[in-house]
């Protein structure tokens, strides 16, 4: 679920103020990766890397926003606009792409599960320049380790293609993770559906509500993601080669597929909520029907008891030796007759 409260940290500050609005205060770690078809170098650095303009692809991978001063130095080193740095640290951004002439700035989202089992978002910011990609992650989740392995082992085309293909690989990895998120939501829905008719406890309603909130969080990210990917693959950015546009188009198709899956999950959630409410209503009606039958059976019995409970002196039946058992027998017969009648009408 999106957390809007951290925005208060920036209230009243001028544009370009660097304030981290997220909840994870993780120490900043910078990994510098340099490669081409012949070489691969990876090392952890403490500040802005020093490198030449030789024909290699540079990937500066930054994890954690605990040290804002380091991020300021990175921004100054690569001449990043102050508003870009501000958006990187303001983790409530929606997916988008912005052209800053020398580089592209892209915002994406990852999903995670909080301590209370609620889905939350984590921001990933990307910079695409000439032979350069800079990635910014809030935490140290190793989601991009497989990409590094592919570069190192020279698998696929990634080691022989440009920085734009590396950007595509990062985006594709993030989009693929959405399919796993969708599967988790679908599994939760199926578990509820399987036991819904028998189990209509309040806990089930809480779980349905939790799933609905997860779907809302997913929709808030995936809807603008489609627009961003459409712009990225259709616009003529000089940083992206024409050959890479085909791969970006495939990622865009995946985003459409994910959105369709999400809409289907939303419909299923609404359906199970309707089923839950119907089942709860049916059980309540069943209880009311049983109570009504019991009350109806006791109406004539109460009448008989009330009749002979009147305080009159001249009531001959009260002097009959068999009067009391006769009244009990009559009451039992009346009750059995009414129960038989109700069962014949299928009211019980």
PDB file of C-alpha atoms in Angstrom, residues 73-260:
ATOM      1  CA  UNK A  73      28.253  13.709  -4.991  1.00  0.00           C
ATOM      2  CA  UNK A  74      26.987  11.190  -7.552  1.00  0.00           C
ATOM      3  CA  UNK A  75      24.587  13.798  -8.909  1.00  0.00           C
ATOM      4  CA  UNK A  76      27.342  16.398  -9.163  1.00  0.00           C
ATOM      5  CA  UNK A  77      29.743  13.918 -10.753  1.00  0.00           C
ATOM      6  CA  UNK A  78      27.310  13.044 -13.565  1.00  0.00           C
ATOM      7  CA  UNK A  79      25.676  16.475 -13.798  1.00  0.00           C
ATOM      8  CA  UNK A  80      22.246  15.219 -12.779  1.00  0.00           C
ATOM      9  CA  UNK A  81      19.539  17.856 -12.461  1.00  0.00           C
ATOM     10  CA  UNK A  82      18.596  18.723  -8.843  1.00  0.00           C
ATOM     11  CA  UNK A  83      14.972  17.809  -9.577  1.00  0.00           C
ATOM     12  CA  UNK A  84      16.112  14.349 -10.686  1.00  0.00           C
ATOM     13  CA  UNK A  85      17.952  13.815  -7.405  1.00  0.00           C
ATOM     14  CA  UNK A  86      14.907  15.077  -5.537  1.00  0.00           C
ATOM     15  CA  UNK A  87      12.648  12.593  -7.355  1.00  0.00           C
ATOM     16  CA  UNK A  88      15.084   9.755  -6.678  1.00  0.00           C
ATOM     17  CA  UNK A  89      14.829  10.366  -2.937  1.00  0.00           C
ATOM     18  CA  UNK A  90      11.092  11.114  -3.029  1.00  0.00           C
ATOM     19  CA  UNK A  91       9.964   7.508  -3.317  1.00  0.00           C
ATOM     20  CA  UNK A  92       6.291   8.318  -3.926  1.00  0.00           C
ATOM     21  CA  UNK A  93       6.886   8.951  -7.627  1.00  0.00           C
ATOM     22  CA  UNK A  94       4.725   7.208 -10.211  1.00  0.00           C
ATOM     23  CA  UNK A  95       6.401   5.311 -13.096  1.00  0.00           C
ATOM     24  CA  UNK A  96       7.577   7.808 -15.706  1.00  0.00           C
ATOM     25  CA  UNK A  97      10.280   8.680 -18.225  1.00  0.00           C
ATOM     26  CA  UNK A  98      11.808  12.146 -18.573  1.00  0.00           C
ATOM     27  CA  UNK A  99      14.247  13.409 -21.188  1.00  0.00           C
ATOM     28  CA  UNK A 100      17.064  15.630 -19.895  1.00  0.00           C
ATOM     29  CA  UNK A 101      18.867  15.950 -23.265  1.00  0.00           C
ATOM     30  CA  UNK A 102      22.068  14.156 -22.225  1.00  0.00           C
ATOM     31  CA  UNK A 103      20.300  11.366 -20.388  1.00  0.00           C
ATOM     32  CA  UNK A 104      16.927   9.750 -19.693  1.00  0.00           C
ATOM     33  CA  UNK A 105      15.481   9.516 -16.199  1.00  0.00           C
ATOM     34  CA  UNK A 106      13.140   6.564 -15.584  1.00  0.00           C
ATOM     35  CA  UNK A 107      11.131   5.635 -12.491  1.00  0.00           C
ATOM     36  CA  UNK A 108       9.903   2.088 -11.854  1.00  0.00           C
ATOM     37  CA  UNK A 109       8.458   0.223  -8.887  1.00  0.00           C
ATOM     38  CA  UNK A 110       9.115  -3.079  -7.174  1.00  0.00           C
ATOM     39  CA  UNK A 111       6.643  -4.734  -4.835  1.00  0.00           C
ATOM     40  CA  UNK A 112       7.275  -6.205  -1.412  1.00  0.00           C
ATOM     41  CA  UNK A 113       5.237  -7.502   1.529  1.00  0.00           C
ATOM     42  CA  UNK A 114       5.339  -5.523   4.773  1.00  0.00           C
ATOM     43  CA  UNK A 115       5.396  -6.932   8.305  1.00  0.00           C
ATOM     44  CA  UNK A 116       1.580  -6.838   8.453  1.00  0.00           C
ATOM     45  CA  UNK A 117       1.341  -8.809   5.160  1.00  0.00           C
ATOM     46  CA  UNK A 118       0.345  -5.720   3.172  1.00  0.00           C
ATOM     47  CA  UNK A 119       1.833  -5.104  -0.263  1.00  0.00           C
ATOM     48  CA  UNK A 120       4.112  -2.055  -0.434  1.00  0.00           C
ATOM     49  CA  UNK A 121       6.105  -0.432  -3.227  1.00  0.00           C
ATOM     50  CA  UNK A 122       9.834   0.174  -3.517  1.00  0.00           C
ATOM     51  CA  UNK A 123      11.125   2.713  -5.990  1.00  0.00           C
ATOM     52  CA  UNK A 124      13.805   2.019  -8.588  1.00  0.00           C
ATOM     53  CA  UNK A 125      15.238   4.984 -10.487  1.00  0.00           C
ATOM     54  CA  UNK A 126      17.336   4.624 -13.637  1.00  0.00           C
ATOM     55  CA  UNK A 127      19.606   6.997 -15.537  1.00  0.00           C
ATOM     56  CA  UNK A 128      20.504   6.165 -19.141  1.00  0.00           C
ATOM     57  CA  UNK A 129      23.375   8.105 -20.674  1.00  0.00           C
ATOM     58  CA  UNK A 130      26.072   7.451 -23.246  1.00  0.00           C
ATOM     59  CA  UNK A 131      27.501   4.016 -22.406  1.00  0.00           C
ATOM     60  CA  UNK A 132      26.204   4.559 -18.880  1.00  0.00           C
ATOM     61  CA  UNK A 133      23.407   3.254 -16.669  1.00  0.00           C
ATOM     62  CA  UNK A 134      22.922   4.365 -13.066  1.00  0.00           C
ATOM     63  CA  UNK A 135      20.393   2.475 -10.954  1.00  0.00           C
ATOM     64  CA  UNK A 136      19.083   3.630  -7.573  1.00  0.00           C
ATOM     65  CA  UNK A 137      17.361   1.172  -5.199  1.00  0.00           C
ATOM     66  CA  UNK A 138      15.942   1.891  -1.753  1.00  0.00           C
ATOM     67  CA  UNK A 139      17.191  -1.398  -0.346  1.00  0.00           C
ATOM     68  CA  UNK A 140      19.745  -4.086  -1.102  1.00  0.00           C
ATOM     69  CA  UNK A 141      17.396  -6.630  -2.690  1.00  0.00           C
ATOM     70  CA  UNK A 142      19.479  -8.714  -5.133  1.00  0.00           C
ATOM     71  CA  UNK A 143      16.905  -8.655  -7.938  1.00  0.00           C
ATOM     72  CA  UNK A 144      19.518  -7.667 -10.533  1.00  0.00           C
ATOM     73  CA  UNK A 145      22.101 -10.316  -9.603  1.00  0.00           C
ATOM     74  CA  UNK A 146      21.002 -12.510 -12.503  1.00  0.00           C
ATOM     75  CA  UNK A 147      21.741  -9.661 -14.931  1.00  0.00           C
ATOM     76  CA  UNK A 148      25.236  -9.308 -13.471  1.00  0.00           C
ATOM     77  CA  UNK A 149      25.732 -13.061 -13.865  1.00  0.00           C
ATOM     78  CA  UNK A 150      24.661 -12.875 -17.517  1.00  0.00           C
ATOM     79  CA  UNK A 151      27.120 -10.046 -18.128  1.00  0.00           C
ATOM     80  CA  UNK A 152      29.922 -11.886 -16.362  1.00  0.00           C
ATOM     81  CA  UNK A 153      29.378 -15.186 -18.192  1.00  0.00           C
ATOM     82  CA  UNK A 154      28.687 -13.365 -21.492  1.00  0.00           C
ATOM     83  CA  UNK A 155      25.341 -15.061 -21.900  1.00  0.00           C
ATOM     84  CA  UNK A 156      22.716 -13.710 -24.256  1.00  0.00           C
ATOM     85  CA  UNK A 157      23.410 -10.424 -26.080  1.00  0.00           C
ATOM     86  CA  UNK A 158      23.884  -8.231 -23.049  1.00  0.00           C
ATOM     87  CA  UNK A 159      27.694  -8.235 -23.084  1.00  0.00           C
ATOM     88  CA  UNK A 160      27.888  -7.174 -26.739  1.00  0.00           C
ATOM     89  CA  UNK A 161      25.089  -4.621 -26.789  1.00  0.00           C
ATOM     90  CA  UNK A 162      24.961  -1.031 -25.591  1.00  0.00           C
ATOM     91  CA  UNK A 163      23.787   0.629 -22.397  1.00  0.00           C
ATOM     92  CA  UNK A 164      20.252   0.829 -23.773  1.00  0.00           C
ATOM     93  CA  UNK A 165      20.094  -2.968 -23.839  1.00  0.00           C
ATOM     94  CA  UNK A 166      21.260  -3.060 -20.222  1.00  0.00           C
ATOM     95  CA  UNK A 167      18.437  -0.648 -19.425  1.00  0.00           C
ATOM     96  CA  UNK A 168      15.998  -2.954 -21.204  1.00  0.00           C
ATOM     97  CA  UNK A 169      17.310  -5.935 -19.211  1.00  0.00           C
ATOM     98  CA  UNK A 170      16.741  -4.101 -15.925  1.00  0.00           C
ATOM     99  CA  UNK A 171      13.213  -3.079 -16.924  1.00  0.00           C
ATOM    100  CA  UNK A 172      12.441  -6.596 -18.154  1.00  0.00           C
ATOM    101  CA  UNK A 173      13.603  -8.078 -14.845  1.00  0.00           C
ATOM    102  CA  UNK A 174      11.310  -5.733 -12.925  1.00  0.00           C
ATOM    103  CA  UNK A 175       8.346  -6.500 -15.202  1.00  0.00           C
ATOM    104  CA  UNK A 176       8.956 -10.247 -14.839  1.00  0.00           C
ATOM    105  CA  UNK A 177       8.813  -9.867 -11.056  1.00  0.00           C
ATOM    106  CA  UNK A 178       5.269  -8.526 -11.468  1.00  0.00           C
ATOM    107  CA  UNK A 179       4.138 -11.894 -12.803  1.00  0.00           C
ATOM    108  CA  UNK A 180       5.279 -13.487  -9.536  1.00  0.00           C
ATOM    109  CA  UNK A 181       3.404 -10.818  -7.591  1.00  0.00           C
ATOM    110  CA  UNK A 182       0.280 -11.572  -9.632  1.00  0.00           C
ATOM    111  CA  UNK A 183       0.657 -15.291  -8.927  1.00  0.00           C
ATOM    112  CA  UNK A 184       0.907 -14.616  -5.188  1.00  0.00           C
ATOM    113  CA  UNK A 185      -2.282 -12.543  -5.259  1.00  0.00           C
ATOM    114  CA  UNK A 186      -4.028 -15.227  -7.325  1.00  0.00           C
ATOM    115  CA  UNK A 187      -2.939 -17.937  -4.865  1.00  0.00           C
ATOM    116  CA  UNK A 188      -4.399 -15.919  -1.989  1.00  0.00           C
ATOM    117  CA  UNK A 189      -7.678 -15.524  -3.872  1.00  0.00           C
ATOM    118  CA  UNK A 190      -7.855 -19.251  -4.652  1.00  0.00           C
ATOM    119  CA  UNK A 191      -7.263 -20.189  -1.005  1.00  0.00           C
ATOM    120  CA  UNK A 192     -10.174 -17.990   0.027  1.00  0.00           C
ATOM    121  CA  UNK A 193     -12.401 -19.294  -2.785  1.00  0.00           C
ATOM    122  CA  UNK A 194     -11.732 -22.912  -1.805  1.00  0.00           C
ATOM    123  CA  UNK A 195     -13.072 -22.509   1.737  1.00  0.00           C
ATOM    124  CA  UNK A 196     -15.411 -19.580   1.271  1.00  0.00           C
ATOM    125  CA  UNK A 197     -18.763 -21.392   1.467  1.00  0.00           C
ATOM    126  CA  UNK A 198     -17.901 -23.186   4.727  1.00  0.00           C
ATOM    127  CA  UNK A 199     -15.864 -20.418   6.314  1.00  0.00           C
ATOM    128  CA  UNK A 200     -17.459 -16.986   6.551  1.00  0.00           C
ATOM    129  CA  UNK A 201     -15.660 -15.779   9.658  1.00  0.00           C
ATOM    130  CA  UNK A 202     -14.653 -12.105  10.015  1.00  0.00           C
ATOM    131  CA  UNK A 203     -11.032 -13.137   9.337  1.00  0.00           C
ATOM    132  CA  UNK A 204     -12.025 -14.061   5.790  1.00  0.00           C
ATOM    133  CA  UNK A 205     -13.443 -10.585   5.250  1.00  0.00           C
ATOM    134  CA  UNK A 206     -10.172  -9.090   6.496  1.00  0.00           C
ATOM    135  CA  UNK A 207      -8.224 -11.239   4.032  1.00  0.00           C
ATOM    136  CA  UNK A 208     -10.495 -10.201   1.158  1.00  0.00           C
ATOM    137  CA  UNK A 209     -10.041  -6.547   2.112  1.00  0.00           C
ATOM    138  CA  UNK A 210      -6.264  -7.044   2.267  1.00  0.00           C
ATOM    139  CA  UNK A 211      -6.268  -8.505  -1.249  1.00  0.00           C
ATOM    140  CA  UNK A 212      -8.355  -5.600  -2.531  1.00  0.00           C
ATOM    141  CA  UNK A 213      -5.821  -3.151  -1.066  1.00  0.00           C
ATOM    142  CA  UNK A 214      -2.970  -5.098  -2.711  1.00  0.00           C
ATOM    143  CA  UNK A 215      -4.729  -4.881  -6.070  1.00  0.00           C
ATOM    144  CA  UNK A 216      -5.228  -1.137  -5.617  1.00  0.00           C
ATOM    145  CA  UNK A 217      -1.491  -0.777  -4.946  1.00  0.00           C
ATOM    146  CA  UNK A 218      -0.684  -2.811  -8.060  1.00  0.00           C
ATOM    147  CA  UNK A 219      -3.061  -0.794 -10.244  1.00  0.00           C
ATOM    148  CA  UNK A 220      -1.599   2.523  -9.079  1.00  0.00           C
ATOM    149  CA  UNK A 221       1.767   1.342 -10.385  1.00  0.00           C
ATOM    150  CA  UNK A 222       0.882  -0.668 -13.476  1.00  0.00           C
ATOM    151  CA  UNK A 223      -1.498   1.842 -15.071  1.00  0.00           C
ATOM    152  CA  UNK A 224       1.137   4.608 -15.416  1.00  0.00           C
ATOM    153  CA  UNK A 225       3.742   1.942 -16.204  1.00  0.00           C
ATOM    154  CA  UNK A 226       1.941   1.151 -19.467  1.00  0.00           C
ATOM    155  CA  UNK A 227       2.059   4.808 -20.470  1.00  0.00           C
ATOM    156  CA  UNK A 228       5.727   5.073 -19.579  1.00  0.00           C
ATOM    157  CA  UNK A 229       6.718   1.976 -21.571  1.00  0.00           C
ATOM    158  CA  UNK A 230       4.629   3.110 -24.532  1.00  0.00           C
ATOM    159  CA  UNK A 231       6.441   6.451 -24.525  1.00  0.00           C
ATOM    160  CA  UNK A 232       9.825   4.783 -24.107  1.00  0.00           C
ATOM    161  CA  UNK A 233       9.444   2.407 -27.040  1.00  0.00           C
ATOM    162  CA  UNK A 234       7.683   4.800 -29.416  1.00  0.00           C
ATOM    163  CA  UNK A 235       9.659   8.014 -28.879  1.00  0.00           C
ATOM    164  CA  UNK A 236      12.883   8.592 -30.780  1.00  0.00           C
ATOM    165  CA  UNK A 237      15.341   9.006 -27.920  1.00  0.00           C
ATOM    166  CA  UNK A 238      18.890   9.082 -29.240  1.00  0.00           C
ATOM    167  CA  UNK A 239      20.051   7.084 -26.206  1.00  0.00           C
ATOM    168  CA  UNK A 240      18.041   4.067 -27.418  1.00  0.00           C
ATOM    169  CA  UNK A 241      19.006   2.250 -30.603  1.00  0.00           C
ATOM    170  CA  UNK A 242      16.344   1.122 -33.029  1.00  0.00           C
ATOM    171  CA  UNK A 243      17.226  -2.538 -32.449  1.00  0.00           C
ATOM    172  CA  UNK A 244      16.439  -2.141 -28.743  1.00  0.00           C
ATOM    173  CA  UNK A 245      13.008  -0.686 -29.512  1.00  0.00           C
ATOM    174  CA  UNK A 246      11.825  -4.162 -30.494  1.00  0.00           C
ATOM    175  CA  UNK A 247      12.744  -5.510 -27.060  1.00  0.00           C
ATOM    176  CA  UNK A 248      11.076  -2.561 -25.338  1.00  0.00           C
ATOM    177  CA  UNK A 249       7.968  -3.243 -27.401  1.00  0.00           C
ATOM    178  CA  UNK A 250       7.956  -6.784 -26.036  1.00  0.00           C
ATOM    179  CA  UNK A 251       8.193  -5.435 -22.480  1.00  0.00           C
ATOM    180  CA  UNK A 252       5.291  -3.108 -23.238  1.00  0.00           C
ATOM    181  CA  UNK A 253       3.239  -6.116 -24.383  1.00  0.00           C
ATOM    182  CA  UNK A 254       4.067  -7.810 -21.075  1.00  0.00           C
ATOM    183  CA  UNK A 255       2.794  -4.769 -19.202  1.00  0.00           C
ATOM    184  CA  UNK A 256      -0.505  -5.007 -21.093  1.00  0.00           C
ATOM    185  CA  UNK A 257      -0.743  -8.674 -20.211  1.00  0.00           C
ATOM    186  CA  UNK A 258      -0.061  -7.900 -16.552  1.00  0.00           C
ATOM    187  CA  UNK A 259      -2.738  -5.219 -16.529  1.00  0.00           C
ATOM    188  CA  UNK A 260      -5.272  -7.632 -18.013  1.00  0.00           C
TER     189      UNK A 260
END
